[in-house]
Amino acid sequence: MARPVKKTPEQWKKEILDAAQKLFISKGYEETSVSDIMDMVGGAKGMFYRCFQSKEEVMYALDNQMFFEDNPFETVKGRDDLNALQKIRLLLTLNQSDAERNQINMQAVPILKDPHILAAAVAENRRVLTPLWLELLEEGKKDGSIKTEYIKEFSELLPLINFWLMPSVFPATEEELYHKYHFVKEVLAHMGLPLYDDDTTTFTEKFITDITETPCGHISMPENAGKSKEKGGNQP
């Protein structure tokens, strides 16, 4: 009788993330337990905690995985028919058009109330997104489509804007969020970075409506929430 093939830790992590993605989308983050995830992959809860410290860590690792599997920065990078500003507008549209990833991100909004998770998400966005933004902004400076002297500063600021628009981080009504978004839109345009066209504005306004309907604060936090080594949250 052949012995079962032993899975590596990386294989377990991949299977756990794939199962979590299916369950978070079908059942919802709150309704999915660690046991549900491990039942789907055919493993014990102990194996889950060898790979991840919490369900929150799975959420952010999953966001990272989905981002890199369909990275909009890489998609637009080879578009020689577009200038850098057009590439940026396209990547924003592509990012906002990813329905499954947006659904996962929506469920992550309340979790950002935990300061440890928020700090980890900010750090991860800075680590991953700032270099990608810097490359595109420098390209725009060279081709003339972006007219600003604040390339480096914008590359650091842009990954943070989404957090400012999260009502779980900065409490705000739907009307206040719309006002904040249009403030960002006008400031960026005034500073030589008119990122938002009609398509991106439509998507962003829908996202604002959706997140204000999310029950922020309904998720209970386990004691080990936010103690993971690396969490994601990547959104252009």
Short mmCIF file of C-alpha atoms in Angstrom, two decimals:
data_model
loop_
_atom_site.label_atom_id
_atom_site.label_comp_id
_atom_site.label_asym_id
_atom_site.label_seq_id
_atom_site.Cartn_x
_atom_site.Cartn_y
_atom_site.Cartn_z
CA MET A 1 0.00 0.00 0.00
CA ALA A 2 1.47 3.34 -1.05
CA ARG A 3 2.12 5.89 1.68
CA PRO A 4 0.27 9.18 1.40
CA VAL A 5 2.41 12.01 0.10
CA LYS A 6 3.37 14.38 2.91
CA LYS A 7 2.55 18.00 2.14
CA THR A 8 5.13 20.70 2.65
CA PRO A 9 4.32 23.75 4.83
CA GLU A 10 4.06 25.85 1.67
CA GLN A 11 1.56 23.41 0.17
CA TRP A 12 -0.53 23.58 3.36
CA LYS A 13 -0.44 27.39 3.29
CA LYS A 14 -1.53 27.50 -0.34
CA GLU A 15 -4.40 25.06 0.24
CA ILE A 16 -5.53 26.94 3.36
CA LEU A 17 -5.54 30.24 1.46
CA ASP A 18 -7.43 28.73 -1.48
CA ALA A 19 -10.04 27.23 0.86
CA ALA A 20 -10.35 30.48 2.81
CA GLN A 21 -10.90 32.41 -0.42
CA LYS A 22 -13.76 30.12 -1.44
CA LEU A 23 -15.34 30.20 2.00
CA PHE A 24 -14.97 33.95 2.58
CA ILE A 25 -16.65 34.61 -0.76
CA SER A 26 -19.43 32.02 -0.35
CA LYS A 27 -20.11 32.25 3.42
CA GLY A 28 -18.48 35.48 4.47
CA TYR A 29 -15.48 36.12 6.71
CA GLU A 30 -17.45 36.27 9.95
CA GLU A 31 -19.34 33.06 9.26
CA THR A 32 -16.22 31.09 8.32
CA SER A 33 -14.36 29.34 11.14
CA VAL A 34 -10.88 27.87 11.24
CA SER A 35 -12.56 24.46 11.44
CA ASP A 36 -14.49 25.20 8.23
CA ILE A 37 -11.24 26.01 6.45
CA MET A 38 -9.44 22.91 7.68
CA ASP A 39 -12.42 20.67 6.91
CA MET A 40 -12.18 21.82 3.30
CA VAL A 41 -8.44 21.12 3.04
CA GLY A 42 -8.62 17.88 5.04
CA GLY A 43 -6.33 18.83 7.91
CA ALA A 44 -6.38 19.39 11.65
CA LYS A 45 -6.70 22.79 13.32
CA GLY A 46 -3.17 22.32 14.67
CA MET A 47 -1.85 22.47 11.10
CA PHE A 48 -3.66 25.78 10.59
CA TYR A 49 -1.84 27.31 13.54
CA ARG A 50 1.49 26.00 12.30
CA CYS A 51 0.95 28.03 9.14
CA PHE A 52 -0.96 31.07 10.42
CA GLN A 53 -1.43 32.71 13.79
CA SER A 54 -5.02 33.80 13.24
CA LYS A 55 -7.88 34.01 10.78
CA GLU A 56 -7.03 37.71 10.41
CA GLU A 57 -3.57 36.76 9.17
CA VAL A 58 -5.19 34.48 6.60
CA MET A 59 -7.34 37.37 5.39
CA TYR A 60 -4.34 39.57 4.72
CA ALA A 61 -2.17 36.80 3.32
CA LEU A 62 -5.08 36.03 0.98
CA ASP A 63 -5.28 39.67 -0.08
CA ASN A 64 -1.55 39.56 -0.88
CA GLN A 65 -1.94 36.35 -2.87
CA MET A 66 -4.86 37.69 -4.91
CA PHE A 67 -3.00 40.95 -5.58
CA PHE A 68 0.13 39.25 -6.89
CA GLU A 69 -1.84 36.70 -8.92
CA ASP A 70 -3.48 39.54 -10.83
CA ASN A 71 -1.18 42.52 -10.23
CA PRO A 72 -2.60 45.52 -12.17
CA PHE A 73 0.80 47.24 -12.10
CA GLU A 74 2.29 44.33 -14.05
CA THR A 75 -0.67 44.29 -16.42
CA VAL A 76 -0.20 47.91 -17.50
CA LYS A 77 3.60 47.86 -17.44
CA GLY A 78 3.98 46.57 -20.98
CA ARG A 79 1.35 48.81 -22.56
CA ASP A 80 3.52 50.82 -24.94
CA ASP A 81 0.40 52.38 -26.45
CA LEU A 82 -0.34 54.28 -23.22
CA ASN A 83 1.49 57.05 -21.40
CA ALA A 84 2.07 56.70 -17.67
CA LEU A 85 -1.02 58.66 -16.60
CA GLN A 86 -3.20 56.49 -18.85
CA LYS A 87 -1.55 53.39 -17.38
CA ILE A 88 -2.35 54.60 -13.86
CA ARG A 89 -5.98 55.24 -14.73
CA LEU A 90 -6.21 51.80 -16.34
CA LEU A 91 -4.65 50.03 -13.35
CA LEU A 92 -7.09 51.77 -10.99
CA THR A 93 -9.98 50.58 -13.16
CA LEU A 94 -8.56 47.04 -13.35
CA ASN A 95 -8.05 46.94 -9.59
CA GLN A 96 -11.57 48.14 -8.90
CA SER A 97 -13.03 45.71 -11.47
CA ASP A 98 -11.66 42.64 -9.63
CA ALA A 99 -14.97 41.58 -8.06
CA GLU A 100 -13.65 38.69 -5.93
CA ARG A 101 -10.76 40.68 -4.51
CA ASN A 102 -13.03 43.64 -3.81
CA GLN A 103 -15.36 41.31 -1.93
CA ILE A 104 -12.44 40.10 0.20
CA ASN A 105 -11.27 43.69 0.77
CA MET A 106 -14.78 44.71 1.80
CA GLN A 107 -14.84 42.01 4.46
CA ALA A 108 -11.43 43.19 5.72
CA VAL A 109 -12.68 46.74 6.40
CA PRO A 110 -13.94 46.11 9.97
CA ILE A 111 -10.76 44.21 10.89
CA LEU A 112 -8.74 47.39 10.37
CA LYS A 113 -10.21 48.71 13.62
CA ASP A 114 -7.56 46.62 15.36
CA PRO A 115 -4.51 48.95 15.64
CA HIS A 116 -2.00 46.10 15.29
CA ILE A 117 -3.59 44.90 12.07
CA LEU A 118 -3.88 48.46 10.76
CA ALA A 119 -0.19 49.13 11.44
CA ALA A 120 0.80 45.89 9.70
CA ALA A 121 -1.43 46.68 6.70
CA VAL A 122 0.03 50.20 6.37
CA ALA A 123 3.57 48.83 6.53
CA GLU A 124 2.81 46.17 3.93
CA ASN A 125 1.21 48.66 1.56
CA ARG A 126 4.24 50.90 1.90
CA ARG A 127 6.62 47.99 1.27
CA VAL A 128 4.76 46.62 -1.76
CA LEU A 129 3.00 49.57 -3.38
CA THR A 130 5.36 52.52 -2.88
CA PRO A 131 8.06 51.14 -5.24
CA LEU A 132 5.41 50.28 -7.85
CA TRP A 133 3.91 53.76 -7.68
CA LEU A 134 7.35 55.36 -7.80
CA GLU A 135 8.25 53.53 -11.00
CA LEU A 136 5.05 54.62 -12.76
CA LEU A 137 5.22 58.20 -11.51
CA GLU A 138 8.83 58.54 -12.66
CA GLU A 139 7.78 57.22 -16.07
CA GLY A 140 5.03 59.86 -16.17
CA LYS A 141 7.49 62.57 -15.27
CA LYS A 142 9.70 61.51 -18.17
CA ASP A 143 6.94 61.21 -20.78
CA GLY A 144 5.30 64.47 -19.67
CA SER A 145 1.91 63.03 -18.75
CA ILE A 146 2.46 63.78 -15.04
CA LYS A 147 3.50 67.29 -14.11
CA THR A 148 4.51 67.40 -10.47
CA GLU A 149 7.69 67.92 -8.48
CA TYR A 150 6.52 65.54 -5.76
CA ILE A 151 7.08 62.11 -7.32
CA LYS A 152 8.64 60.49 -4.25
CA GLU A 153 6.11 62.04 -1.89
CA PHE A 154 3.17 60.86 -3.99
CA SER A 155 4.58 57.33 -4.14
CA GLU A 156 4.45 57.26 -0.34
CA LEU A 157 1.09 59.03 -0.03
CA LEU A 158 -0.99 57.08 -2.55
CA PRO A 159 -0.81 53.73 -0.67
CA LEU A 160 -2.20 55.51 2.41
CA ILE A 161 -5.24 57.21 0.87
CA ASN A 162 -7.44 54.11 1.05
CA PHE A 163 -6.93 53.93 4.81
CA TRP A 164 -8.09 57.53 5.18
CA LEU A 165 -11.25 56.58 3.29
CA MET A 166 -12.00 53.59 5.53
CA PRO A 167 -14.77 54.39 8.02
CA SER A 168 -13.41 51.74 10.38
CA VAL A 169 -10.17 53.75 10.60
CA PHE A 170 -11.50 57.33 10.29
CA PRO A 171 -15.23 57.19 11.17
CA ALA A 172 -17.34 59.03 8.61
CA THR A 173 -20.80 58.97 7.10
CA GLU A 174 -21.36 58.14 3.45
CA GLU A 175 -21.78 61.85 2.66
CA GLU A 176 -18.55 62.70 4.49
CA LEU A 177 -16.68 59.95 2.60
CA TYR A 178 -17.88 61.31 -0.74
CA HIS A 179 -16.65 64.75 0.33
CA LYS A 180 -13.26 63.34 1.37
CA TYR A 181 -12.92 61.49 -1.93
CA HIS A 182 -13.64 64.59 -3.99
CA PHE A 183 -11.17 66.49 -1.81
CA VAL A 184 -8.49 63.91 -2.67
CA LYS A 185 -9.43 64.03 -6.35
CA GLU A 186 -9.15 67.84 -6.52
CA VAL A 187 -5.93 68.04 -4.49
CA LEU A 188 -4.17 65.44 -6.63
CA ALA A 189 -5.28 67.15 -9.84
CA HIS A 190 -4.16 70.55 -8.51
CA MET A 191 -0.75 69.05 -7.67
CA GLY A 192 -0.30 67.71 -11.22
CA LEU A 193 -1.64 64.18 -10.71
CA PRO A 194 -5.18 63.96 -12.18
CA LEU A 195 -5.63 60.24 -11.49
CA TYR A 196 -9.39 59.95 -11.45
CA ASP A 197 -11.40 59.93 -14.66
CA ASP A 198 -15.10 59.11 -15.04
CA ASP A 199 -14.56 55.34 -14.82
CA THR A 200 -12.46 55.41 -11.65
CA THR A 201 -14.80 57.94 -10.05
CA THR A 202 -17.81 55.68 -10.68
CA PHE A 203 -16.06 52.66 -9.18
CA THR A 204 -14.79 54.62 -6.17
CA GLU A 205 -18.19 56.11 -5.40
CA LYS A 206 -19.73 52.62 -5.51
CA PHE A 207 -16.99 51.35 -3.18
CA ILE A 208 -17.77 54.17 -0.75
CA THR A 209 -21.46 53.24 -0.77
CA ASP A 210 -20.59 49.58 -0.18
CA ILE A 211 -18.16 50.15 2.70
CA THR A 212 -20.57 52.43 4.53
CA GLU A 213 -23.04 49.55 4.48
CA THR A 214 -20.42 47.20 6.01
CA PRO A 215 -21.12 46.55 9.71
CA CYS A 216 -17.78 47.97 10.92
CA GLY A 217 -17.04 46.81 14.40
CA HIS A 218 -19.21 43.67 14.28
CA ILE A 219 -16.20 41.35 14.09
CA SER A 220 -14.83 40.16 17.41
CA MET A 221 -11.06 40.12 17.77
CA PRO A 222 -9.25 37.10 19.23
CA GLU A 223 -6.41 37.73 21.67
CA ASN A 224 -3.72 37.01 19.08
CA ALA A 225 -5.20 39.35 16.44
CA GLY A 226 -2.56 41.46 14.76
CA LYS A 227 0.44 39.45 15.96
CA SER A 228 1.27 37.90 12.61
CA LYS A 229 4.65 38.57 11.05
CA GLU A 230 3.37 39.83 7.74
CA LYS A 231 -0.06 41.07 6.70
CA GLY A 232 -1.27 42.57 3.49
CA GLY A 233 -3.93 45.00 2.42
CA ASN A 234 -2.59 45.89 -0.95
CA GLN A 235 -4.83 48.29 -2.81
CA PRO A 236 -3.53 50.77 -5.35
#
